[in-house]
GROMACS .gro file of C-alpha atoms in nm:
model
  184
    1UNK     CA    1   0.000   0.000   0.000
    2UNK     CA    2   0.146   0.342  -0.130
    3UNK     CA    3   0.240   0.598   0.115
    4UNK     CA    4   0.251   0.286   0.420
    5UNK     CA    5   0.574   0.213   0.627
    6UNK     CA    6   0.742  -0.088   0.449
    7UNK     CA    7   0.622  -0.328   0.731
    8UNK     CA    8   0.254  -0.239   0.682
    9UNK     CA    9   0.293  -0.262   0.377
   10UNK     CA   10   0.431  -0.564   0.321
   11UNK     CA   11   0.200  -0.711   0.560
   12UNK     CA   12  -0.115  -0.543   0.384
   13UNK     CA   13   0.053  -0.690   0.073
   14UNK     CA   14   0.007  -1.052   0.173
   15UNK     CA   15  -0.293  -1.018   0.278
   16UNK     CA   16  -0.261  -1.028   0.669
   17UNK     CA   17  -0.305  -0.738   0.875
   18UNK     CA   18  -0.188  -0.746   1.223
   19UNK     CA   19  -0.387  -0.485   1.325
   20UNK     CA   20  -0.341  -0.142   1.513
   21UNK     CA   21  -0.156  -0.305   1.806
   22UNK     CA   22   0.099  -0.366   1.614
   23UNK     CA   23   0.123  -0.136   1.282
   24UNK     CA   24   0.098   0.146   1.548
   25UNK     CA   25   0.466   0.078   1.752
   26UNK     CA   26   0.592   0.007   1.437
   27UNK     CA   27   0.506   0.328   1.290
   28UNK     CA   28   0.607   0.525   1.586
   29UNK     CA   29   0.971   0.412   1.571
   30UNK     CA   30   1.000   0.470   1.220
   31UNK     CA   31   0.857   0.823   1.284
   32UNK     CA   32   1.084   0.842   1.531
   33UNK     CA   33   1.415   0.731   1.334
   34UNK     CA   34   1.300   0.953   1.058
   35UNK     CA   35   1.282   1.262   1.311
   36UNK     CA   36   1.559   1.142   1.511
   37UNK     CA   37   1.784   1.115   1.153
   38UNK     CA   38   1.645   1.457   1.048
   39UNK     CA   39   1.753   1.653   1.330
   40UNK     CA   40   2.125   1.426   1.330
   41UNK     CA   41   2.116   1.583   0.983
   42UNK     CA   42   2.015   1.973   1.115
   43UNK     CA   43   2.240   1.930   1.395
   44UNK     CA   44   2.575   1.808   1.169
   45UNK     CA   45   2.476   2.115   0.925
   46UNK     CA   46   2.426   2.367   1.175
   47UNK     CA   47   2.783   2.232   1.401
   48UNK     CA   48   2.922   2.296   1.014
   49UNK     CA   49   2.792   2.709   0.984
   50UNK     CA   50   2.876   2.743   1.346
   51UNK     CA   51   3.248   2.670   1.287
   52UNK     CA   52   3.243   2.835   0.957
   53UNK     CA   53   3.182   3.191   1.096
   54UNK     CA   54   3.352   3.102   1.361
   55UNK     CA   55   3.658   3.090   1.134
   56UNK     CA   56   3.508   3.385   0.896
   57UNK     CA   57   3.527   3.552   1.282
   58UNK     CA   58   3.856   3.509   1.398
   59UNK     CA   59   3.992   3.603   1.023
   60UNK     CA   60   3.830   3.911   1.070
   61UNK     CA   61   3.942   3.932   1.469
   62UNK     CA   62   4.300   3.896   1.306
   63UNK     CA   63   4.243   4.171   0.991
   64UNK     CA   64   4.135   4.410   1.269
   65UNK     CA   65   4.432   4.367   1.491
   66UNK     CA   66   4.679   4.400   1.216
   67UNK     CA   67   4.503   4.725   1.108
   68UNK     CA   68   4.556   4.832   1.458
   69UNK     CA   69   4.909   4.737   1.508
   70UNK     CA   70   4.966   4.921   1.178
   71UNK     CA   71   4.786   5.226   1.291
   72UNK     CA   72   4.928   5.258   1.611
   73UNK     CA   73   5.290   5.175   1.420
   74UNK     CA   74   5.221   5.480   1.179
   75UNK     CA   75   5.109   5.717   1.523
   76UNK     CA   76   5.456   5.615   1.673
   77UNK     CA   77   5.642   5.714   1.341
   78UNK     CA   78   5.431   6.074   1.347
   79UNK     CA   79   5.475   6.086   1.709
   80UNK     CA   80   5.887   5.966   1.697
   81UNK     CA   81   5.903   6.232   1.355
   82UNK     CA   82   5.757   6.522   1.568
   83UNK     CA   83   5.973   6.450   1.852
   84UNK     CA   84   6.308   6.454   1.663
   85UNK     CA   85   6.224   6.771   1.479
   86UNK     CA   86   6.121   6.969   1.783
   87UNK     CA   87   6.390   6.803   2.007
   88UNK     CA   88   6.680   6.699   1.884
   89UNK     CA   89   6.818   6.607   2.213
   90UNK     CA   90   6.635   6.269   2.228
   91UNK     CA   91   6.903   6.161   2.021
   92UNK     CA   92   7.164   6.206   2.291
   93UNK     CA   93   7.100   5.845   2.456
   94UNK     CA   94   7.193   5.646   2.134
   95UNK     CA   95   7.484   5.836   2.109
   96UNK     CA   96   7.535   5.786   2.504
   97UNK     CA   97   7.502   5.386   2.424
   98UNK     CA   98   7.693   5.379   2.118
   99UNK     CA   99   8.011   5.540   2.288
  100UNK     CA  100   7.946   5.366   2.567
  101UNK     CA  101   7.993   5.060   2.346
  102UNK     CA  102   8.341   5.199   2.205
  103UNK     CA  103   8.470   5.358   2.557
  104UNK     CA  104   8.665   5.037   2.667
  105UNK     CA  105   8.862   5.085   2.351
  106UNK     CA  106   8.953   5.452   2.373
  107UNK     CA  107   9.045   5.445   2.023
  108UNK     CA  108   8.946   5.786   1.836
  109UNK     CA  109   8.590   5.759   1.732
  110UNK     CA  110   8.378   5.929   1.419
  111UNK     CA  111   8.035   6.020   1.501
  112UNK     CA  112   7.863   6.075   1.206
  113UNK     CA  113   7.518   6.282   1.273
  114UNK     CA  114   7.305   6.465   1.043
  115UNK     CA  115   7.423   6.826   0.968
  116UNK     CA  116   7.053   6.957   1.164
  117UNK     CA  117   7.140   6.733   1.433
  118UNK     CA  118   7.535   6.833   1.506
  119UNK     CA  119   7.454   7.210   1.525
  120UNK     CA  120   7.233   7.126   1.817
  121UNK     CA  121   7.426   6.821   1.981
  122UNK     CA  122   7.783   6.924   1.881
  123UNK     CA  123   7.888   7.108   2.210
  124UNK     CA  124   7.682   6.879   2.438
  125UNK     CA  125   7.895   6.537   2.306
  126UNK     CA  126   8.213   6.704   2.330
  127UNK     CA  127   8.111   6.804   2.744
  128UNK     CA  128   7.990   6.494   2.794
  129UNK     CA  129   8.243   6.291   2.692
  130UNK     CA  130   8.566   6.488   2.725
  131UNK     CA  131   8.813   6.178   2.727
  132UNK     CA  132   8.759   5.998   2.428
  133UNK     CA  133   8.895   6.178   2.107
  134UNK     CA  134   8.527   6.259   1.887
  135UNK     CA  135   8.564   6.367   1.541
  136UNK     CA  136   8.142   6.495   1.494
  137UNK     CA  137   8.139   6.468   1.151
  138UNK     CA  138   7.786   6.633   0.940
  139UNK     CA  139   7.638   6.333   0.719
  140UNK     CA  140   7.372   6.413   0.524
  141UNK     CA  141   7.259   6.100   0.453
  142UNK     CA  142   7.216   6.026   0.819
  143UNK     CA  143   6.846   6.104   0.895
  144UNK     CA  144   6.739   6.341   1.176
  145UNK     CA  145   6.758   6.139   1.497
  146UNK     CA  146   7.002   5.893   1.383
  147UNK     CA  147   7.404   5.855   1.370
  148UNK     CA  148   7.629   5.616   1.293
  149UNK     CA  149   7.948   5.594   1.498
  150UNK     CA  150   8.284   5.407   1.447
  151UNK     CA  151   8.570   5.349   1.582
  152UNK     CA  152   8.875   5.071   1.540
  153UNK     CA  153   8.663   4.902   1.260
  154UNK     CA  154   8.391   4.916   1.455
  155UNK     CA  155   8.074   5.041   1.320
  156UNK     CA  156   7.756   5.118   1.534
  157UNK     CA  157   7.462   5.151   1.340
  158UNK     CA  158   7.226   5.431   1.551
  159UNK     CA  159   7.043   5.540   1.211
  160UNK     CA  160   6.674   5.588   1.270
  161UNK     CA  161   6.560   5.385   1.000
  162UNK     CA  162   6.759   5.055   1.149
  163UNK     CA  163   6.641   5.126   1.551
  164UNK     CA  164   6.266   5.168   1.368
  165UNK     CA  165   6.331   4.826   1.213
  166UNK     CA  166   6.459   4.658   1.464
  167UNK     CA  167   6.135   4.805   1.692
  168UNK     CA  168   5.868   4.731   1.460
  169UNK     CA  169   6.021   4.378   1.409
  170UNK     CA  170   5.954   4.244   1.768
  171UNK     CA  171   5.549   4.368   1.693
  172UNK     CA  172   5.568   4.130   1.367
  173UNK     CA  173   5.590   4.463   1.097
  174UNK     CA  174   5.813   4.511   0.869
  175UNK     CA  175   5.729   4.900   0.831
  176UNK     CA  176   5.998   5.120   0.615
  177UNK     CA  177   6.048   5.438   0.843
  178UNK     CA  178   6.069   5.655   0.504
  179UNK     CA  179   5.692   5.720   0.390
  180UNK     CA  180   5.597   5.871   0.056
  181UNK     CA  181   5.640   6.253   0.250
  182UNK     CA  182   5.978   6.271   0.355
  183UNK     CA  183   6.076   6.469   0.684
  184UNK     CA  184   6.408   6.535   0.671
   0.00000   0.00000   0.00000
């Protein structure tokens, strides 16, 4: 009989009905595996779009963070460019470190600043380190902020653009400290 679970059916078929007593269990269990498979199904397919935007989530989570690292990396460069123009001063601790480096030799050393820089710092290296024999040298290619200084073969790399590198590096970035405006 269309439309019948199988084991009606096949009982109707042959002729013999068992009657309600049993057709009726029968019927309730394959009701119930039929729901029971249905909502497997529902449940497998909506486990599936739950972990789906959870992924689409954290990508987004991750595209977001990166924007913000980036953002707050450009603020710092603004921030570390404003700084250096108004105060040139802030560059006196690299140069501290860098001959502090070179002091145990007490070889002659070049410090090579940019020409901006020098006018300012010039008479404030030469106080503060009396005993070691400076040659201050104006470098144009040395950015505001930065210096390279050397001594014995020795070269210690203070330029901005390498301490912004090596900075950015521990966050992940690899940021160039040049930008398309350039504020030399």
């Amino acid at each position: 009989v269309a439309g019948w679970p199988s084991s009606i059916a096949s009982s109707a078929a042959g002729g013999v009905v068992q009657g309600p007593h049993r057709a009726l269990p029968e019927g309730k269990n394959q009701i119930n595996e039929l729901t029971s498979n249905q909502g497997k199904d529902a449940a497998r397919k909506c486990a599936a779009l739950l972990a789906s935007a959870q992924k689409q989530r954290d990508a987004a989570e991750q595209m977001a963070a990166q924007g913000v690292l980036e953002l707050a990396c450009e603020l710092s460069r603004q921030v570390l460019r404003h700084e250096i123009s108004s105060n040139p001063n802030v560059l006196l601790p690299v140069i501290r470190e860098s001959l502090g480096l070179l002091v145990a030799d007490s070889r002659s050393v070049q410090v090579k600043l940019n020409p901006l820089d020098l006018d300012v710092l010039q008479v404030i290296v030469r106080e503060e380190f009396p005993n070691i024999p400076l040659t201050l040298n104006a470098d144009p290619s040395v950015t505001r902020g930065g210096c390279l200084i050397e001594s014995g073969g020795t070269v210690v790399d203070g330029r901005l653009e390498k301490r912004w590198a090596r900075a950015i590096s521990q966050l992940g970035q690899n940021m160039s400290w040049e930008t398309s405006r350039d504020d030399q």
